[in-house]
């Protein structure tokens, strides 16, 4: 028997889970979705767990990850999942040093739209945990809704066949064939245009800032970096007097802009004069940090990266506010976000390694991992795999990371979801 024939014998039916290109308002009628708020039955409490983030143990309400209405999932006749009802996935969003993050999966026999959104509890954990390295520092958990609740993305489902292999060219070829059958041949790969954009490129681009929410986010990102540098200096070495003077100057200008933001509606347009003044201030901040090279931890690249993240975040907020609100954002920025969910043409090397530019979210099958999760859980059922995806902001945007939810087949047959385990592994 050839290697191809042997791999064909390992084939398992599975389901791809594809998110929408842009997030939607919380009140969107989707029954299956990533992020947002769960439509939990009243009998369920929002799950809690003990979480330790960077040596700070705390009991928190877990991050809501996804809701899946099983009536929308294809697989009649072969799937071990219930044919009706809804699964609710909760997990700690602290992944650093945590291979088995605390999780809970709840099951209700009711449809996904049977109940209204459950409002988040006051002890809901910030994304990436309190004081976590992957927190978005310029979001305040006390006032910013999306510092604790992910954006809501409706999902759709497509059947495909999954194969069990590790670093195998033939297996990769089969995997690519099945994915392309389900998703099409793919588009050319393009990186996030804002993720690693240089200051020079921002200087040539006059599309920003396009509303006051973006100004507020950028200003808060500057304040966050300034405060960090005043506190920590250069990798723990106290800042020099020269650095302190420059950082305080940057902070004073940022506070002035933040005070202007407080009196204005976040999604209102910015007039031409204000836009020019803000851009001039931001480039002044960049020049200030250029003078502080090797005197503080924050570099100019971080200032530019924060601007790109703030632009993406602002457009997501606009999309959740109103379906037509993104029309007020520059087309190139919106297209950049949409492109991040498009299936890109896979290469043979990606197939061999089972990792692609586009995040592969799936239910059932074997799943993918950089380490041994799929091997250790070979006899378990993969309830859900969520790969690192730029849509999920910093807490889970590492494209080398994979979050799995596993259940024992006997427990699934009995409808017992209390013993579901999560694994998180990365490259």
XYZ file of C-alpha atoms in Angstrom, residues 26 35-37 46 120 124-125 127 144-151:
17
model
C -23.845 42.768 19.275
C -16.764 36.720 20.370
C -19.536 39.089 21.366
C -21.863 38.005 24.163
C -21.229 32.643 33.483
C -20.898 40.346 31.088
C -15.008 39.298 33.663
C -11.283 38.905 33.026
C -8.357 39.921 27.550
C -13.487 50.038 27.288
C -15.993 47.299 26.489
C -13.690 45.519 24.061
C -10.864 45.234 26.564
C -12.864 42.304 28.013
C -15.322 41.285 25.290
C -14.068 40.316 21.845
C -15.670 41.676 18.697
